[in-house]
Structure formats: C-alpha cells, structure tokens
Tab-separated table of C-alpha atoms and ligand atoms in Angstrom:
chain	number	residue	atom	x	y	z
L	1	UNK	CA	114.685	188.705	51.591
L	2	UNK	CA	117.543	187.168	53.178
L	3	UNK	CA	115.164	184.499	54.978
L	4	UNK	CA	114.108	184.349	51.104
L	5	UNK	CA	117.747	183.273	50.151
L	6	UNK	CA	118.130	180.809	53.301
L	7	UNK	CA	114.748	178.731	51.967
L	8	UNK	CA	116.423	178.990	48.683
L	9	UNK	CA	119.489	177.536	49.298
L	10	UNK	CA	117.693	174.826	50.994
L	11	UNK	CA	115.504	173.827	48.490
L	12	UNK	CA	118.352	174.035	45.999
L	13	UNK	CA	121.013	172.099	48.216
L	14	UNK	CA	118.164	168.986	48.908
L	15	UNK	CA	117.636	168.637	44.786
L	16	UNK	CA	121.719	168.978	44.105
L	17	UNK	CA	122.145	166.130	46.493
L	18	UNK	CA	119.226	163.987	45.303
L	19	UNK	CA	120.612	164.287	42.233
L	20	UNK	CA	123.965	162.767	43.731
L	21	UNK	CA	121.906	159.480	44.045
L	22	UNK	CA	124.768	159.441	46.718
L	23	UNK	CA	123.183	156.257	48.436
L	24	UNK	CA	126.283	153.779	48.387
L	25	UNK	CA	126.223	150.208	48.550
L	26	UNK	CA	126.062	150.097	52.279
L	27	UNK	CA	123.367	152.239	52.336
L	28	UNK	CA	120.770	150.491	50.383
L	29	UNK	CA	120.649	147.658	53.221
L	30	UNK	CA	121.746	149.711	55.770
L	31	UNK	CA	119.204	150.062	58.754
L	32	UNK	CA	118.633	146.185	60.540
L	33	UNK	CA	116.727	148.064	63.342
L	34	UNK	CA	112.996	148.365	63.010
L	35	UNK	CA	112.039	152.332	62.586
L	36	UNK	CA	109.862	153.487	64.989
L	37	UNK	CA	107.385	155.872	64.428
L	38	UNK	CA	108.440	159.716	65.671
L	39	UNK	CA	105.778	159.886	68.464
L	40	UNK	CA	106.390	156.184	69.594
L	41	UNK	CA	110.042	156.351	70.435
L	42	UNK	CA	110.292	160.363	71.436
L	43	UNK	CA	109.035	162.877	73.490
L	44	UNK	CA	108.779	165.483	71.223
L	45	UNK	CA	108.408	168.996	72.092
L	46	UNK	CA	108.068	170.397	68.537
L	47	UNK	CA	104.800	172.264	68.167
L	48	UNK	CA	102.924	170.816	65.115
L	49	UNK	CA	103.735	167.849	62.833
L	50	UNK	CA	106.706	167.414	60.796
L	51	UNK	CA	106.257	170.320	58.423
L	52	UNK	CA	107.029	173.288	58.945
L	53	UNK	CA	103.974	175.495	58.076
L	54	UNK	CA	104.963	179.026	58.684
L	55	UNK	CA	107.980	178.500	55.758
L	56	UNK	CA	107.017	179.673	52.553
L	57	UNK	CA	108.564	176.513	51.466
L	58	UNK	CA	106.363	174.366	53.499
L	59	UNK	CA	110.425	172.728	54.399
L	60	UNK	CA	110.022	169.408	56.958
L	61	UNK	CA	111.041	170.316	60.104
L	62	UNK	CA	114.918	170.053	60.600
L	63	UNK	CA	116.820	168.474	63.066
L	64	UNK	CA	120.405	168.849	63.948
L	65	UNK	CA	122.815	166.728	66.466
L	66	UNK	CA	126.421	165.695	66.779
L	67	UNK	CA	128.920	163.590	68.694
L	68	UNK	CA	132.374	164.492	70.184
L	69	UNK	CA	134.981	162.944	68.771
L	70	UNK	CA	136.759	162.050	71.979
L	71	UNK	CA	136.941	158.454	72.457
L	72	UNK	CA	135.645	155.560	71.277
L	73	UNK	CA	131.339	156.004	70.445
L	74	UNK	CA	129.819	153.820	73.217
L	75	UNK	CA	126.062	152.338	74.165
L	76	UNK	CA	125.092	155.549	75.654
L	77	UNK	CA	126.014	157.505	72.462
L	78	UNK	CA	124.284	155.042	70.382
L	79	UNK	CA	121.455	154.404	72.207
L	80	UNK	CA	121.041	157.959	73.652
L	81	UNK	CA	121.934	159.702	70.245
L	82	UNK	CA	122.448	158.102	66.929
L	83	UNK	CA	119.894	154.982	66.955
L	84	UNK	CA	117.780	157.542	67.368
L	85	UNK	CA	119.015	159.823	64.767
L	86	UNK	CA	118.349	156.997	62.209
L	87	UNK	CA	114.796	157.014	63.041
L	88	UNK	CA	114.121	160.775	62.588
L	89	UNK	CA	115.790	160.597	58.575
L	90	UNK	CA	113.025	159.833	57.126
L	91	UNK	CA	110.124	162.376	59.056
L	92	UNK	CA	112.702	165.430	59.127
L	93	UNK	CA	115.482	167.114	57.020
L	94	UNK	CA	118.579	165.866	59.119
L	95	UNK	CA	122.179	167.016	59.577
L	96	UNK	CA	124.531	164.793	61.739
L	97	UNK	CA	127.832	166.396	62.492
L	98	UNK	CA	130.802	164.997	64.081
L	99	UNK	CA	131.868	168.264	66.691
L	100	UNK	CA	135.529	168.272	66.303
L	101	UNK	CA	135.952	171.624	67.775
L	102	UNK	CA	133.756	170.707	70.634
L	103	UNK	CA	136.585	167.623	71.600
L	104	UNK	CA	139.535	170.389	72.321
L	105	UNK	CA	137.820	171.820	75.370
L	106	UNK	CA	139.612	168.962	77.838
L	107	UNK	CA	143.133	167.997	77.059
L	108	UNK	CA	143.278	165.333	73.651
L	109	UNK	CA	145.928	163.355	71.933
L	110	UNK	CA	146.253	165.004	68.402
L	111	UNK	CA	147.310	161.978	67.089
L	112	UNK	CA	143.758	160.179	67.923
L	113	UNK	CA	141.694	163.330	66.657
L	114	UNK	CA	141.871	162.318	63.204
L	115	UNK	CA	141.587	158.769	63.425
L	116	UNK	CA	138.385	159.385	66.236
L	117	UNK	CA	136.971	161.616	63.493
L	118	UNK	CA	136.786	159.383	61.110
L	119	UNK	CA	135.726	156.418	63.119
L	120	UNK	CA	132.796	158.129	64.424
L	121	UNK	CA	131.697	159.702	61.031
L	122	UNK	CA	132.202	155.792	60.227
L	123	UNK	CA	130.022	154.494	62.594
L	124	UNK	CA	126.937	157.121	61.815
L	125	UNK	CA	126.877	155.409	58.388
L	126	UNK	CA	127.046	151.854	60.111
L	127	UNK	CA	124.560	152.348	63.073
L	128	UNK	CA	121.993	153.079	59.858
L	129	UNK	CA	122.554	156.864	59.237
L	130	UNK	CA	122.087	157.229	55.061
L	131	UNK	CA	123.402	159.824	53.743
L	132	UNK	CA	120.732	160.254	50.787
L	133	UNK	CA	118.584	161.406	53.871
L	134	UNK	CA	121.086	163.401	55.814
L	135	UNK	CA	123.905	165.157	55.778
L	136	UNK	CA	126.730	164.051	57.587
L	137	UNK	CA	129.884	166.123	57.993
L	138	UNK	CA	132.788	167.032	60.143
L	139	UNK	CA	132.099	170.263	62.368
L	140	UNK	CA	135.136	171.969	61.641
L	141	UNK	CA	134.843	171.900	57.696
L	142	UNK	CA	132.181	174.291	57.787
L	143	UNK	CA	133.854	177.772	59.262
L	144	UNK	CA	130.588	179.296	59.873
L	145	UNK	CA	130.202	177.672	63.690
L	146	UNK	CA	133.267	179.687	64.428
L	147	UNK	CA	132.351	182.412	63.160
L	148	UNK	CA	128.556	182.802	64.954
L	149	UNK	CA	130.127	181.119	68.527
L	150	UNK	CA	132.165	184.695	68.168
L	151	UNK	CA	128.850	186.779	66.950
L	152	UNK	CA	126.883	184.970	69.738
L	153	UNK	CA	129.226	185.114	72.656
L	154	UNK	CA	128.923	189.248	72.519
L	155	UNK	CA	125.519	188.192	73.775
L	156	UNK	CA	126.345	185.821	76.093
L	157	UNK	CA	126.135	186.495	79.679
L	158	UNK	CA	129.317	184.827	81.667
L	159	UNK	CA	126.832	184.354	84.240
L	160	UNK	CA	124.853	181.722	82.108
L	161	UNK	CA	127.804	179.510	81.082
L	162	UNK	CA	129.223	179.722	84.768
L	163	UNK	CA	126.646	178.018	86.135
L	164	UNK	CA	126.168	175.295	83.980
L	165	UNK	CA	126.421	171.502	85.326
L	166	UNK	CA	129.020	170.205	82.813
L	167	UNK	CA	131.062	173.082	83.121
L	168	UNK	CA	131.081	172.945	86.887
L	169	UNK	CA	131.943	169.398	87.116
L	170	UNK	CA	134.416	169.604	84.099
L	171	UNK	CA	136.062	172.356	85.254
L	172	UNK	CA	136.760	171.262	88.933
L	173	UNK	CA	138.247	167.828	87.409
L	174	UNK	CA	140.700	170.221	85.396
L	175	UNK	CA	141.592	172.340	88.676
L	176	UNK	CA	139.551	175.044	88.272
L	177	UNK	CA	141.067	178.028	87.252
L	178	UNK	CA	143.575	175.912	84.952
L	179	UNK	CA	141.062	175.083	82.957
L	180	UNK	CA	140.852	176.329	79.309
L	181	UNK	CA	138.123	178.712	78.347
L	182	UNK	CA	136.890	176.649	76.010
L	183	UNK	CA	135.432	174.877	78.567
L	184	UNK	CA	133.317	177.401	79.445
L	185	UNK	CA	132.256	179.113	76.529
L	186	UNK	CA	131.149	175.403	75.002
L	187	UNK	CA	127.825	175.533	75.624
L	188	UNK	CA	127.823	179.135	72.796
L	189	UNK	CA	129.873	176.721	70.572
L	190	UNK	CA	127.244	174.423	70.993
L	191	UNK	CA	124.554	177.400	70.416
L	192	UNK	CA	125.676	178.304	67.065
L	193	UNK	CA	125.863	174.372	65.936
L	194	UNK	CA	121.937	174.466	66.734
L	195	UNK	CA	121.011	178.018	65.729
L	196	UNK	CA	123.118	177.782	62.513
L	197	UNK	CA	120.451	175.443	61.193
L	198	UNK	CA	117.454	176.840	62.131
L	199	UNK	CA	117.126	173.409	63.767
L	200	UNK	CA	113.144	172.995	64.750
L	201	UNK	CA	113.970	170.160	66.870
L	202	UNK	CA	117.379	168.561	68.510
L	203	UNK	CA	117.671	165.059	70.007
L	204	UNK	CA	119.363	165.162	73.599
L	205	UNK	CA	120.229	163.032	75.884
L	206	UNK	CA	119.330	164.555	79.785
L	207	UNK	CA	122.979	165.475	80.013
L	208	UNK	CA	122.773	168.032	77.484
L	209	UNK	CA	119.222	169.864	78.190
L	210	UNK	CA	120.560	172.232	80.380
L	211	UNK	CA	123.072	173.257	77.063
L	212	UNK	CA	119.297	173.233	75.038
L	213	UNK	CA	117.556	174.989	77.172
L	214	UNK	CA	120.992	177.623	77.262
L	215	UNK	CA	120.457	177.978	73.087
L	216	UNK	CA	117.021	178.802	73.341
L	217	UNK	CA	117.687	181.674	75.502
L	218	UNK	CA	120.215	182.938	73.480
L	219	UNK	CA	118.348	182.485	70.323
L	220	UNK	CA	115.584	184.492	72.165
L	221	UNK	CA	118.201	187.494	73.816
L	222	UNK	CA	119.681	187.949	70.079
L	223	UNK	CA	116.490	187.561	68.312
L	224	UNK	CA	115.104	190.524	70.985
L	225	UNK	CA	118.744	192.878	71.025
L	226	UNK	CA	119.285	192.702	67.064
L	227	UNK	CA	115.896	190.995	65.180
L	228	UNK	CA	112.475	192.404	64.434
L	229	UNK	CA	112.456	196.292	63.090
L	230	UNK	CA	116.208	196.970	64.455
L	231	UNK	CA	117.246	194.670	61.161
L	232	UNK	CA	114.940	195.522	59.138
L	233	UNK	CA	116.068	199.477	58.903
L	234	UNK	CA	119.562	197.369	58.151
L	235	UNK	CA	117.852	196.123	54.766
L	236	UNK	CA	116.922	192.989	56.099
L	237	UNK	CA	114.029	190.698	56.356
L	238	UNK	CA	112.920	191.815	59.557
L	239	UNK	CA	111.441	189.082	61.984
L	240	UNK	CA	113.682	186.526	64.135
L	241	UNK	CA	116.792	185.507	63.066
L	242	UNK	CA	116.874	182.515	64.803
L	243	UNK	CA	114.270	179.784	65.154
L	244	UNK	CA	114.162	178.492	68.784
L	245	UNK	CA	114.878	175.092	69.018
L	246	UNK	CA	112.861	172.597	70.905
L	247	UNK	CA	114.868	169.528	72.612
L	248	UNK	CA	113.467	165.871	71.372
L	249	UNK	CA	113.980	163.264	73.924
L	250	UNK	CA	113.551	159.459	73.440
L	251	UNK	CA	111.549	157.866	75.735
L	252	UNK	CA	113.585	154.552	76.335
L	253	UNK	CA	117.488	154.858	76.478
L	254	UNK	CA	118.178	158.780	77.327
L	255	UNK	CA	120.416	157.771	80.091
L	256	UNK	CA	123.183	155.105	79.672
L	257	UNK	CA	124.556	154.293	82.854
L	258	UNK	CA	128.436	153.324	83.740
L	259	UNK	CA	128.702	149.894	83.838
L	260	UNK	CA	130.563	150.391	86.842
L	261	UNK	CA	128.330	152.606	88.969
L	262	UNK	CA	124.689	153.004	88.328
L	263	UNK	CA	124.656	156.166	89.283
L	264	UNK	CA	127.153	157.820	86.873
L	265	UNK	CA	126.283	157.967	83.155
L	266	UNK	CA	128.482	156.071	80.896
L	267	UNK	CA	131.074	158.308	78.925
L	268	UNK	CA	133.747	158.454	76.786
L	269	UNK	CA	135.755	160.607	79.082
L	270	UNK	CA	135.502	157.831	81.851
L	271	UNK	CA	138.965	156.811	82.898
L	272	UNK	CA	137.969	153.398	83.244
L	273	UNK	CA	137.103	151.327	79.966
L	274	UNK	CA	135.127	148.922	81.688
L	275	UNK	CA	132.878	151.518	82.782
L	276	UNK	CA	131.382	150.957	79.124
L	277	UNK	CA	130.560	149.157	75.990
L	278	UNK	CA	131.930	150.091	73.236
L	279	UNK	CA	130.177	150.086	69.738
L	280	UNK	CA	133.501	148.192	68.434
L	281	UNK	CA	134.095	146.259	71.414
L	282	UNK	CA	134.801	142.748	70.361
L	283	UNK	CA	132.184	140.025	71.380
L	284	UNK	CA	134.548	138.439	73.830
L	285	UNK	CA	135.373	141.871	75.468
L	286	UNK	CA	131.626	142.615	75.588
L	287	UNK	CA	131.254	139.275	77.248
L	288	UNK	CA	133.547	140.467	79.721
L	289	UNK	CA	132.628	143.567	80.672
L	290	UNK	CA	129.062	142.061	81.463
L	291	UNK	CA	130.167	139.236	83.303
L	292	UNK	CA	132.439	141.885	85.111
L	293	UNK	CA	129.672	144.534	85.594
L	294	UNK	CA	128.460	146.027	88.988
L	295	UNK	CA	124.965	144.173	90.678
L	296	UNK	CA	123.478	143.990	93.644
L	297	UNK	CA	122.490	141.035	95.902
L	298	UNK	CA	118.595	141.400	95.767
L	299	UNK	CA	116.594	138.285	94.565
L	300	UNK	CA	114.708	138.936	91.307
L	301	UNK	CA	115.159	141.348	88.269
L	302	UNK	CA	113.155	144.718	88.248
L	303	UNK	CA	112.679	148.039	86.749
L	304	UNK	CA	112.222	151.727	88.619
L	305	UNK	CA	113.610	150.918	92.031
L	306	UNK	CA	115.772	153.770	93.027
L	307	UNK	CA	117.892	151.203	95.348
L	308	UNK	CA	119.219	149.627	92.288
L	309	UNK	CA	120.294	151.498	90.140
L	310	UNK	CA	122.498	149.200	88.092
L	311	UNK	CA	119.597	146.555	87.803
L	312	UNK	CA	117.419	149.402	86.199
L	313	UNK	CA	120.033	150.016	84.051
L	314	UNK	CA	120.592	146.939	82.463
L	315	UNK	CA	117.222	146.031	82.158
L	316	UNK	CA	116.817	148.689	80.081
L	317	UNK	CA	119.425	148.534	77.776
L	318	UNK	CA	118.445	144.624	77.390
L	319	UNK	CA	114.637	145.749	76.467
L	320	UNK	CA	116.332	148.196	73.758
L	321	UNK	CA	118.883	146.143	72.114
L	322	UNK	CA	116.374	142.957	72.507
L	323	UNK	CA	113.610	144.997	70.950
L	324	UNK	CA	111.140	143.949	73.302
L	325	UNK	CA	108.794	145.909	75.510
L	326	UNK	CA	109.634	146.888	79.210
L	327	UNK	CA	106.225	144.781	80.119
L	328	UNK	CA	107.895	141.739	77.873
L	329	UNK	CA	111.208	142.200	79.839
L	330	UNK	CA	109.734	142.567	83.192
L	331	UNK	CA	107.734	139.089	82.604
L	332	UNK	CA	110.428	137.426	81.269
L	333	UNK	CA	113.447	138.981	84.040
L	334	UNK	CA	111.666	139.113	87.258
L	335	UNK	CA	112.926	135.837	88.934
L	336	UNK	CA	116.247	135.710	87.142
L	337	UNK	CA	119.845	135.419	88.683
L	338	UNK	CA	122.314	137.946	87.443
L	339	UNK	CA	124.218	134.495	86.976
L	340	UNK	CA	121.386	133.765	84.626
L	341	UNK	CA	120.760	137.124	83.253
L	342	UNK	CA	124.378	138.279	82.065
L	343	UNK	CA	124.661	135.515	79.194
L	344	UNK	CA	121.055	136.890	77.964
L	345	UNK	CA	122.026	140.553	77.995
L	346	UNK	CA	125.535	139.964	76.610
L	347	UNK	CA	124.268	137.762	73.588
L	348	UNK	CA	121.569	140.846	72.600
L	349	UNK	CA	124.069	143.288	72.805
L	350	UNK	CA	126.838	141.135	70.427
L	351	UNK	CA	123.871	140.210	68.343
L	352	UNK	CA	123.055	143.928	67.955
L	353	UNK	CA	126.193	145.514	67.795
L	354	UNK	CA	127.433	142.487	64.777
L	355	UNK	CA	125.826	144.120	62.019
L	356	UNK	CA	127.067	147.440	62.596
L	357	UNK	CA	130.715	146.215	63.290
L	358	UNK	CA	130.722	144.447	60.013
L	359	UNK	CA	129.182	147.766	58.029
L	360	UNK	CA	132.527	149.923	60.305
L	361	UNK	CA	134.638	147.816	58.236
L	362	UNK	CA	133.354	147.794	54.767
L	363	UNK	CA	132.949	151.318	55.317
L	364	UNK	CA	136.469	152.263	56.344
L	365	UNK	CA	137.894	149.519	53.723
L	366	UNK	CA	136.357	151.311	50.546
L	367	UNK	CA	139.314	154.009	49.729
L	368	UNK	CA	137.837	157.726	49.836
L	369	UNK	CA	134.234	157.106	50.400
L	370	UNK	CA	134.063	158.327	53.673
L	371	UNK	CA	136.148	161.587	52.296
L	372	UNK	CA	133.777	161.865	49.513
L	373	UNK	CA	130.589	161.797	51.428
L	374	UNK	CA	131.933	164.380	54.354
L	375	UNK	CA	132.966	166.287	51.923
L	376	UNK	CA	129.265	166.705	50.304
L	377	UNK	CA	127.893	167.035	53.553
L	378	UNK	CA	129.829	169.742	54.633
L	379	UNK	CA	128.997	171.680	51.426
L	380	UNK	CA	125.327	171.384	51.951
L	381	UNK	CA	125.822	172.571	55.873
L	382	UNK	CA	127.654	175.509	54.632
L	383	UNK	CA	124.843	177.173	52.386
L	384	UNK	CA	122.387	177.011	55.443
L	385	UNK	CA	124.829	177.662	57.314
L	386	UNK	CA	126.286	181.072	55.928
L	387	UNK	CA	122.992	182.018	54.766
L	388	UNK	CA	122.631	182.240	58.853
L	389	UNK	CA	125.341	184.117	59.692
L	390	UNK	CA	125.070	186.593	56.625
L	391	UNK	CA	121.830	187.258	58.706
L	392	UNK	CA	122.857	187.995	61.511
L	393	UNK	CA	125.915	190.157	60.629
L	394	UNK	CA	123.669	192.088	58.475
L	395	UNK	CA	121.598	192.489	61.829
L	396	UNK	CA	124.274	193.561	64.128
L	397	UNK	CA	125.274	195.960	61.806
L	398	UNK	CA	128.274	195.119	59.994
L	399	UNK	CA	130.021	196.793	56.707
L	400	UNK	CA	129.204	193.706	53.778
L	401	UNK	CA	132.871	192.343	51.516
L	402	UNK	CA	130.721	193.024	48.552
L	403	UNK	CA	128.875	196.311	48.607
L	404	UNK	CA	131.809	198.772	48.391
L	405	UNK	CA	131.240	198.973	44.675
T	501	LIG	P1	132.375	163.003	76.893
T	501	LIG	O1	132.609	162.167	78.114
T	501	LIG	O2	133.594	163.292	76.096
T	501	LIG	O3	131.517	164.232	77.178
T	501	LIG	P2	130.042	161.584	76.080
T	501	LIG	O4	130.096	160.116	76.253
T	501	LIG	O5	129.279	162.357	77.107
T	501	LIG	O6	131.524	162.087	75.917
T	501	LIG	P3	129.121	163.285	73.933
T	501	LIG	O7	129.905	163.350	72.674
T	501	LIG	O8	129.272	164.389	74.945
T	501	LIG	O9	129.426	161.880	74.645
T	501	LIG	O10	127.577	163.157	73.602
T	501	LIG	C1	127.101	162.766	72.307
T	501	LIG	C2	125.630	162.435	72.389
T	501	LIG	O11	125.484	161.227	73.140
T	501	LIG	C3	124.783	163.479	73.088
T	501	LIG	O12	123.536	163.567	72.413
T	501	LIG	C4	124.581	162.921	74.467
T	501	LIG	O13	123.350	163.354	75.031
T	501	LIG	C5	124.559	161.419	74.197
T	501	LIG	N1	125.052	160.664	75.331
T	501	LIG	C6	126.299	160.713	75.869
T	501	LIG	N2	126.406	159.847	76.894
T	501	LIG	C7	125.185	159.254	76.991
T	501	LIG	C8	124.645	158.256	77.868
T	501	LIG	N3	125.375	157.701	78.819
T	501	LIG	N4	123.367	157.889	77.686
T	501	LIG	C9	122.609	158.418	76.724
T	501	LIG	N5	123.034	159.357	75.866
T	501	LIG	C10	124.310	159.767	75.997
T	502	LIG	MG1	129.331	164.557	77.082
C-alpha cells in the first residue's frame, strides 16, 4: 500500500514536471561535453540495467548525489561528481541536491552560505545538469532529511560513525573533543539523503565510499529491526523499507588530487587556494596555478607510477578535460617537459571550463530563475521524500496526525 503511494507519487511528480516544459533557454544547448555511455565512463555496481524490474511501475533506476556548499565547486567536484552526473540524466531518474545542512558540520561564514548555495545550484545547471531530466534542489528545503537523520540515528551504532575516516581526520583538525556533533553523526545525515530516495545507485567519489558502504548497512539494520512482518501487523506494506543503494564510480577522474601535493585530494576545505582549480577561476589564475603547480624532476611524462604522484595526476585530468584516451595521452606526453606540458594542460582546462563560466553568468543574470527552478525541484523531492518517511514512522510504530478521527 504505502510502497503503492511512493510509485504513485513518482509517476505523478515525473508527468507534473514534464508538463512544466521547464527546459530554459540555457538548457536546450546546454551539455558541450560528449555523453558517454553508462557502462563506458562508470563502474557500476547496480544489479541489472537501468530499469528497475521488481517496481510495479517498471520506474528507471534512480540516482541521487549532492555537493556541500562550502567553498567554491572545484575540478575534483566536477570531475569526480557533477560531469558525471550529467551523463547519468538521461539513463536514470536523477535528483541533484545542493547539502546545505551537510556544510554546518565545520565552522562556516553565514554570510557565504547563501551566496555558496546559490553558486553551486548555479553551476549544476552550467556544467550541463537540465533540469527537464532532474531535479535539482537545495537540501534544506525539503524537511524530510531532518526528520529520517533523527528516525535513523535511533539505529545508529556510535561505534559505526566513530570510526569513520572523515570523521577521524575532521575531527582531530577541530581538536577533538571540541568538535560539534554534527561532525559525527554526518555520515546518518548523509544516510537519509540516500535512503530518502530509494536511490538504486549513487555516484561517489573514493572519499565518500566508506559513508556508502555506512548507508547500506543502515538501510539493511532498519530494514531487519522494523521492515518485513513487524510493519506489516502496523498496516503497512510489509517488505523493506529501504532499497539498498549501490555506489557508482567513474572510471577516469574519481580522485582529484591537490595541486599542491599529489598525495592529498583536492578540496574545498583546503586552506590553501592554490591547492586547486576552481570551476570559476579566471583563465589567467588557472594559468597560474599550473605554471605554479607541484612536479617532479624525472625526464618524461607517465601514468601509474606510485613515485609521482603529481605527474599521474595531471595526466589524468589533461586526458579528461582534453577528451582523449589515456593511450592517446600517454603517446602524445611521454617525452614532454613540464616546461612544455603546463601550457597544454592549462589551455584544455580554460578551453573546458569557458563554456560553463559563460552559462554561470547567464544563469545567475536572469532574475528568479534559479529560485523558480529550486523551488520545483524541491517540491518533487518532497513527495518521494515524505512518502519515505511516512513509511518508516508507520514502521516504528508511531501514532499518525490524521487518524484520530
Ligand atoms: P570539503 O573539503 O568541504 O569536504 P570537498 O571538496 O571534499 O569539500 P564535497 O562537497 O565533500 O567536496 O564532495 C562533493 C562531491 O565531490 C562528492 O561526490 C565527492 O566524492 C566529490 N569530490 C570531492 N573532492 C573530490 C576530488 N578531489 N576528486 C574527485 N571527486 C571529489
Ligand atoms: Mg568532502
């Protein structure tokens, strides 16, 4: 019944939005990067195709992911996340959320919130995400991830979230102890963003499989303590409540690295600036943080040896934003200087990153678009989204607004 209702909304929320013929002018033109084909560019660990079978709807299988509004969206982002978001809009149902509530767990500027909100909800739409395939809203509009991080953390073992990676490391930078709970409950907030969705399938970069593989459990724990018979004798459908999700990692690009230090991923949260590029980094800065950039002093260009890390690196992100293959790359790189290869690697990245600066601006120019299509994204979220956590209320037992009549 109530897994019924959740189908139902869905298939009524994807014909009210086609009906919005909400594709806007920057849309129609919006993707300059070829599309690669799902099993070309990821390693996906989804069981069968693209549909899901089991669904009475026969629904395509849904994928959900999100960036942090912390800082300014860099290479890793893009490359690691939301180029490859734009590629997976047309095989599965897609929601791209901006996690506002995930960017208060480390001390922030509220003044920059806001205005790093709306850049990166911005930049989705220029880096090619369309918003006649997906939905695209801001984390915090829809109430429900609050409200099943709460439902879901009853379930949650401290044990699990103290010995994640992220937490560890984040933790220790913020003196241990000092640091704000958020920090360690993040990975539950970043449970019920998943599970809210019934995602089949969520992109991830390596630094956030451990957080994956952390949802899937929990899915799993709740689905065992409150699903199956237990529910149904509540008057519900019975069966799991959550879908486990299955992480969906792109083959080239999953790991940016600093610019810096080879060895360290680039981040947002990176004191230094040069440590990365910036998707709105202007073409002489880009210039400059090449030309700047850490090497080595081996002769020759190559791939995969674990003595230079920073060569690897930039290899790779010059095959990716170049288009070419590694093979092409390796061919074309292996007796280069760095003296020769910086220029190369610094004109493919302005070249690439142009198109999408230009889109930023027309987007942000164009008085309440961005407002308008948040706002439509976040209503679509919040049927699937409520439909969820009616479930799993009704599962754990507890006394529904409307039946005291
Ligand atoms: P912060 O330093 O605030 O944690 P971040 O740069 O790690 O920021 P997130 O918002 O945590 O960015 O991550 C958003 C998405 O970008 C995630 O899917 C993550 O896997 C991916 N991502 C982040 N950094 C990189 C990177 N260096 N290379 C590839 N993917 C990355
Ligand atoms: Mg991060």
């Amino acid at each position: 019944m109530a897994h019924a209702t959740l189908s139902h909304s869905v298939i009524l929320s994807s014909s009210r939005f086609s009906r919005l013929g909400y594709a806007s002018k920057f849309l129609r033109n919006t993707n300059p990067f070829p599309v690669r084909l799902t099993g070309e560019s990821f390693r996906c660990c989804c069981s069968s195709a693209t549909t899901d079978e089991t669904s009475p709807s026969a629904r395509r299988k849904r994928v959900v992911s999100g960036v942090q509004p912390t800082g300014s969206i860099h290479l890793g982002n893009y490359l690691g996340a939301i180029k490859n978001w734009v590629a997976l809009q047309d095989t599965y149902e897609t929601l791209f959320f901006i996690v506002d509530l995930h960017a208060i767990t480390l001390p922030y500027d509220t003044k920059e919130l806001r205005k790093a909100t709306r850049d990166t909800a911005a930049l989705y739409l220029a880096c090619g995400v369309d918003v006649s395939k997906a939905s695209v809203f801001v984390q915090s509009h829809v109430r429900a991830h609050v409200d099943l991080m709460w439902l879901l953390s009853s379930s949650t073992p401290i044990g699990w979230l103290q010995k994640m990676t992220q937490f560890k490391e984040k933790s220790r930078k913020e003196g241990g102890e000092n640091a704000a709970v958020a920090l360690l409950t993040y990975p539950v907030l970043m449970s019920a963003d998943i599970l809210l969705y019934q995602a089949d399938c969520v992109p991830v970069g390596e630094d956030q499989k451990q957080h994956l593989e952390l949802a899937r459990d929990l899915a799993q724990r709740v689905n065992n303590i409150y699903g199956g018979r237990k529910w149904k004798k509540l008057g519900g459908r019975g069966g799991s409540i959550f879908k486990i999700p299955e992480p969906l990692i792109p083959q080239a690009g999953a790991r940016v690295m600093s610019l810096t230090d080879g060895l360290s991923k680039m981040s947002k949260s990176a004191p230094s600036d040069q440590s990365r590029i910036n998707l709105l980094d202007s073409k002489d800065l880009i210039a400059d943080k090449i030309k700047r950039c850490k090497t080595d002093s081996f002769a020759g260009l190559e791939f995969d040896n674990a003595e230079r890390p920073e060569c690897n690196n930039l290899l790779s992100v010059y095959q990716i934003v170049s288009g070419k293959t590694k093979e092409e790359v390796s061919e074309e790189c292996k007796d280069m200087s760095w003296g020769t290869f910086k220029p190369l690697l610094a004109d493919a990245l302005i070249e690439h990153l142009s198109p999408i600066q230009v889109r930023y601006q027309e987007i942000t120019a164009e008085t309440g678009y961005l407002d308008k299509v948040l706002s439509e994204g976040a209503d679509r979220a919040t049927e699937i989204a409520d439909a969820t956590v009616h479930n799993l209320k009704q599962a754990m037992g507890f006394y529904p607004r409307n039946s005291a009549s």
